[in-house]
C-alpha positions in Angstrom: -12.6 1.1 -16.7 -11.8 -1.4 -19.3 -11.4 -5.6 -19.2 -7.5 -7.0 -19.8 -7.7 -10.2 -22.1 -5.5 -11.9 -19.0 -7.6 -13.8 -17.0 -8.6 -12.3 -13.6 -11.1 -14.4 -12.3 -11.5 -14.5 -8.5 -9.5 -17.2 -6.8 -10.9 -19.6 -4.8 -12.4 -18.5 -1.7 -10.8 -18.3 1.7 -12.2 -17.2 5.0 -13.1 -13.5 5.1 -10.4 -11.0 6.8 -10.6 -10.1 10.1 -10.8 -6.4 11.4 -8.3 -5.8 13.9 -7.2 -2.6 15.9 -3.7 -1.1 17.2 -3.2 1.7 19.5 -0.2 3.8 18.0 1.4 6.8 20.1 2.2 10.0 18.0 3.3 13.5 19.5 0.4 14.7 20.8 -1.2 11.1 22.1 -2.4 8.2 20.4 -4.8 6.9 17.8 -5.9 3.7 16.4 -5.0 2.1 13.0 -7.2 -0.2 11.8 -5.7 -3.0 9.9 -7.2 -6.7 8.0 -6.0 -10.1 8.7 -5.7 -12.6 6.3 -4.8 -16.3 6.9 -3.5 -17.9 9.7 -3.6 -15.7 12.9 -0.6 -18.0 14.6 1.4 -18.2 11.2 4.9 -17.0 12.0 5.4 -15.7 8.5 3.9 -12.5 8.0 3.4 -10.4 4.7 2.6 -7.0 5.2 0.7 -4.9 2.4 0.4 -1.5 2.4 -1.2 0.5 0.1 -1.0 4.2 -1.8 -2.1 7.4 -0.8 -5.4 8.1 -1.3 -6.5 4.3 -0.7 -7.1 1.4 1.9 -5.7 -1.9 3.1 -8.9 -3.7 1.0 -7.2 -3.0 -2.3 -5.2 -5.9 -1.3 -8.2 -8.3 -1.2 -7.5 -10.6 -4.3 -3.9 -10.7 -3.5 -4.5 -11.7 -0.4 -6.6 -14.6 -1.0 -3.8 -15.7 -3.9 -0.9 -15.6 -1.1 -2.9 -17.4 1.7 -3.4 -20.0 -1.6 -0.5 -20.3 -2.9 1.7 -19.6 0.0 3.9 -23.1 1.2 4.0 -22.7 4.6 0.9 -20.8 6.9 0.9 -17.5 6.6 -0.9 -14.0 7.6 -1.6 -11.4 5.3 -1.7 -7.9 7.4 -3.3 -5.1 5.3 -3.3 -1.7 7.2 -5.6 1.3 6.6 -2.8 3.7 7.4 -4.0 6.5 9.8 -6.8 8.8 8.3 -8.0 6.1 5.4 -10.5 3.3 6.1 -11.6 2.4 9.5 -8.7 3.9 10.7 -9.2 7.1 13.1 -8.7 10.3 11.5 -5.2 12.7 13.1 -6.1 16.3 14.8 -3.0 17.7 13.5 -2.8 17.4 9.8 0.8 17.6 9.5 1.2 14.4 11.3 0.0 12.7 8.1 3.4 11.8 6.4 6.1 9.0 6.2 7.7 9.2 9.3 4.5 8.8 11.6 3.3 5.9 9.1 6.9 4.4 9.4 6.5 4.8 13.5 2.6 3.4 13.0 4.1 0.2 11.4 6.5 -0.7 14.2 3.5 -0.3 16.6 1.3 -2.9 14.5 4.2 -5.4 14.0 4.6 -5.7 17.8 1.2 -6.4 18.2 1.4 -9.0 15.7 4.1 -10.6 17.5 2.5 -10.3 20.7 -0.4 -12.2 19.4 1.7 -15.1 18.5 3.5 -15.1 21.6 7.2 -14.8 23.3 7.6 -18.8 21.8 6.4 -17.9 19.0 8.6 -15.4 17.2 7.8 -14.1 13.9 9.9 -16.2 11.7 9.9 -14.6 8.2 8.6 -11.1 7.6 7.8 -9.7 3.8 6.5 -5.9 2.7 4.2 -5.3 -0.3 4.3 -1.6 -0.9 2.1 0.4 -3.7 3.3 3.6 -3.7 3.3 5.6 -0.3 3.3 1.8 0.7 6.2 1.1 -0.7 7.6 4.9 0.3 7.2 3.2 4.0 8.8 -0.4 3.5 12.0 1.5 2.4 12.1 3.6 5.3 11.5 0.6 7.6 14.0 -1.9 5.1 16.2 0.6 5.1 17.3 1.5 8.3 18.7 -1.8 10.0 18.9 -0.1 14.1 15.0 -0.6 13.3 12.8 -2.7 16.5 11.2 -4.5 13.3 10.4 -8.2 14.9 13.1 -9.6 12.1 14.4 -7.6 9.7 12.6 -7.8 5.9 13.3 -10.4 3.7 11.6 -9.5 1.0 10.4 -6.0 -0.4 8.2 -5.7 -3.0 7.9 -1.8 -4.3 4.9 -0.8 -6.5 5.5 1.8 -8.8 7.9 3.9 -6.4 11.5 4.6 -6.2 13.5 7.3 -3.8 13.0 9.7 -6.6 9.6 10.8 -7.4 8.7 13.2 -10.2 7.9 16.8 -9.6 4.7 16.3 -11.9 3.3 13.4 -10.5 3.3 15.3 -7.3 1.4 18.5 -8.7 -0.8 16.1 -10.1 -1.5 15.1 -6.6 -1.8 18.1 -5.5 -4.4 19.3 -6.9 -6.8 16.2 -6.2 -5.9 14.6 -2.9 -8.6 15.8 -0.6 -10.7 17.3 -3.4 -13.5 15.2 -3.8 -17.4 15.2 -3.1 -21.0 13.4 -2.5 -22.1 10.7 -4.8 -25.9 9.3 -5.2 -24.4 5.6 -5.0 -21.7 3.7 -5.6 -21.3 3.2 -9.5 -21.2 7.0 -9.4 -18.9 6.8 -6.7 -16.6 3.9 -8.9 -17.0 6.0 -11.6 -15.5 9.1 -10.1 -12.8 7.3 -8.8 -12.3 6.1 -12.4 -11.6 9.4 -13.8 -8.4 9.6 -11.2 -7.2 6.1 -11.8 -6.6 5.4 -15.0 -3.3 4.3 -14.4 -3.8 1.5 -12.4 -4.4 -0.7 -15.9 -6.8 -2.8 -17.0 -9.3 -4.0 -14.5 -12.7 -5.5 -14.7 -15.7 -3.5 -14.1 -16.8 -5.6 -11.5 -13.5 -6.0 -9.7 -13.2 -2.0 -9.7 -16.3 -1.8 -8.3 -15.7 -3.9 -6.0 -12.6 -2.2 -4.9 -14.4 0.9 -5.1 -16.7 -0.4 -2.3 -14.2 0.0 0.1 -13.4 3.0 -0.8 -17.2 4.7 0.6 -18.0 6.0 3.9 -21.4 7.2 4.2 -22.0 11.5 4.1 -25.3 13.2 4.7 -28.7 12.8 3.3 -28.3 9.5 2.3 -25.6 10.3 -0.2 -22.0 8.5 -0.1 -18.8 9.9 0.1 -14.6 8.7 -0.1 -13.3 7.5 2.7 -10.4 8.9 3.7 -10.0 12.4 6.0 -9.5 15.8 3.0 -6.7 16.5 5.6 -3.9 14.1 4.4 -3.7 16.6 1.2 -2.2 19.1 3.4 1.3 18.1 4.0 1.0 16.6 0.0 0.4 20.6 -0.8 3.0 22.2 0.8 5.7 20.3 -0.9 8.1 22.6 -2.5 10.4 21.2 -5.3 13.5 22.5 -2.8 11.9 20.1 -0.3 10.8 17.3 -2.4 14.8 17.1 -3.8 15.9 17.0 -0.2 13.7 13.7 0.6 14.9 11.9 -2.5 18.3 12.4 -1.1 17.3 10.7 2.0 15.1 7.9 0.1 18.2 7.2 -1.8 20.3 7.3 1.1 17.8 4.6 2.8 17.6 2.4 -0.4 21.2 2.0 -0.7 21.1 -0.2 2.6 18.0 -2.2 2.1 19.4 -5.7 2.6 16.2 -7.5 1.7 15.4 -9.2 -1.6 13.7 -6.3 -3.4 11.2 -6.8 -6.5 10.2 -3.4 -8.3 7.5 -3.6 -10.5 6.7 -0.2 -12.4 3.8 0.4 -14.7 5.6 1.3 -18.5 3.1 4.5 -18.0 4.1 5.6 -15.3 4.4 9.5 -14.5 5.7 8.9 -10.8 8.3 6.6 -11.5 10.4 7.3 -14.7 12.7 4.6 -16.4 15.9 6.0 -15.6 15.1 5.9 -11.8 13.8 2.1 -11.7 17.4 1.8 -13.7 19.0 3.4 -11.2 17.4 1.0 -8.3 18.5 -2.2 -10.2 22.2 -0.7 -10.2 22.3 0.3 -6.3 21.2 -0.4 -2.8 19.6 -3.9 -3.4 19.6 -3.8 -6.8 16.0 -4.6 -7.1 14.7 -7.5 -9.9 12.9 -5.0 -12.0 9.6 -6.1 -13.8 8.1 -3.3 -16.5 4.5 -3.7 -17.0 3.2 -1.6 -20.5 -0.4 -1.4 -19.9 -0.7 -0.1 -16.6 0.9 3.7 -14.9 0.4 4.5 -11.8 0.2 2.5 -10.1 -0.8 -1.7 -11.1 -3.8 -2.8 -8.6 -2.0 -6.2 -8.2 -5.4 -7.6 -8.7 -4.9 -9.9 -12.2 -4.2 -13.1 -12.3 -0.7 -12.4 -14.1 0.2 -10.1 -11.4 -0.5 -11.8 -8.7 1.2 -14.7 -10.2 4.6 -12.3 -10.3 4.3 -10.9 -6.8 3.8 -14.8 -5.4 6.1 -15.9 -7.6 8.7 -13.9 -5.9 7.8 -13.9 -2.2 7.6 -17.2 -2.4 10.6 -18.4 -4.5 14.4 -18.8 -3.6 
């Protein structure tokens, strides 16, 4: 991991999430998703943040102290660990573990979240932060307007992910989602992870480590392993290029009706997201504000000061 000359110092403290729970129905029953609440539980303007693959609603931690800060009106920050990561229960069936469940997971959360404020309290403006499969689920949920979403998005914010994803970047998934093993502690542990994430940019050894944190679950003889269930790799692997071109017919489909402000930020390294395809989505559908970042590839942590500053800068302006 390696320091950025920007400044990322912490920002100034602001009470601790919460850990929350929602029941969400799938085919065969239910489960329970485990999200983290930021900010004002009875703030009618919600931000949801949801994160990529492999990872969990804490890699959100520093932006969701800045938006609580910086925000001008209340506001909650909602950061899901999307079924089978975090504290979020693990699915039986392994081929549950795609976008349309995640999609139908989200619907379940945001009525909760409404409930909790109340029938006279609607939620009153409703924004989506999306790294990668985050952002994968924001356009499905932007994009289709029949939707029971509380309000419909007003702002989208896509990390490093477009409707058209390359065929490489998914092989290189393929063959390390799931794959991973038993660590002494957790620098080895942040280390490890290290190797695989190179593209997220410069960050500071201590903030990596402290994202890496939440990425441990304990494993046997005292040891310490990832957190998310090996399982979620198995509908990644069987992915064939004939079915991978199919969905970015339907992403692009979806795109092209988002009505919500969109912001695309994609890392200048990026092997998921190519140039010509973050073209593309400034052109069509929403025709998203596009910020290019050079140092970072897949996909920015959102986590420097500069960043974070862009992102708030956005959801918060005109």
């Amino acid at each position: 991991m390696t320091s950025t000359s920007n400044s990322t110092s912490a920002p100034n403290p602001v009470p601790a999430p919460q850990l929350e729970f929602v029941s969400c129905p799938h085919p065969e029953g239910q489960h329970r998703m485990a999200y983290w609440r930021w900010g004002d539980v009875q703030a009618q303007h919600v931000v949801v943040c949801v994160h990529g693959l492999t990872r969990q609603g804490r890699d959100f931690d520093r932006l969701a102290q800045a938006m609580v800060l910086t925000s001008p009106v209340p506001v909650q920050i909602i950061c899901p660990d999307v079924a089978g990561r975090g504290q979020s229960e693990w699915l039986q069936n392994p081929a549950l573990y795609q976008i349309p469940q995640y999609a139908a997971d989200m619907l379940a959360l945001l009525g909760q979240i409404q409930a909790t404020l109340g029938l006279d309290r609607p939620i009153q403006a409703l924004d989506w932060v999306g790294t990668s499969m985050g952002g994968l689920i924001g356009m499905v949920l932007a994009g289709q307007p029949g939707l029971p979403l509380p309000v419909p998005i007003r702002k989208l914010v896509l990390n490093d992910v477009g409707p058209a994803i390359t065929w490489s970047s998914l092989q290189r998934m393929q063959s390390y989602v799931g794959q991973y093993g038993q660590y002494p502690n957790l620098d080895q542990l942040a280390a490890a992870l290290w190797d695989l994430s190179q593209g997220f940019g410069p960050v500071l050894p201590e903030v990596w480590r402290e994202m890496s944190s939440h990425m441990a679950r304990p494993a046997s003889d005292g040891l310490m392993t990832l957190h998310y269930d090996p399982a979620i790799g198995v509908p990644l692997r069987a992915l064939t290029p004939e079915v991978a071109s199919a969905g970015e017919s339907a992403m692009w489909a979806l795109y092209d009706q988002i009505q919500a402000k969109t912001l695309l930020i994609r890392g200048g390294q990026s092997d998921l997201l190519t140039a010509q395809t973050a073209l593309n989505m400034t052109q069509r559908g929403p025709k998203a504000q596009l910020e290019t970042w050079p140092d970072c590839g897949h996909a920015p942590t959102l986590s420097a000061e500069q960043q974070m500053a862009v992102v708030t800068s956005f959801l918060w302006g005109n």
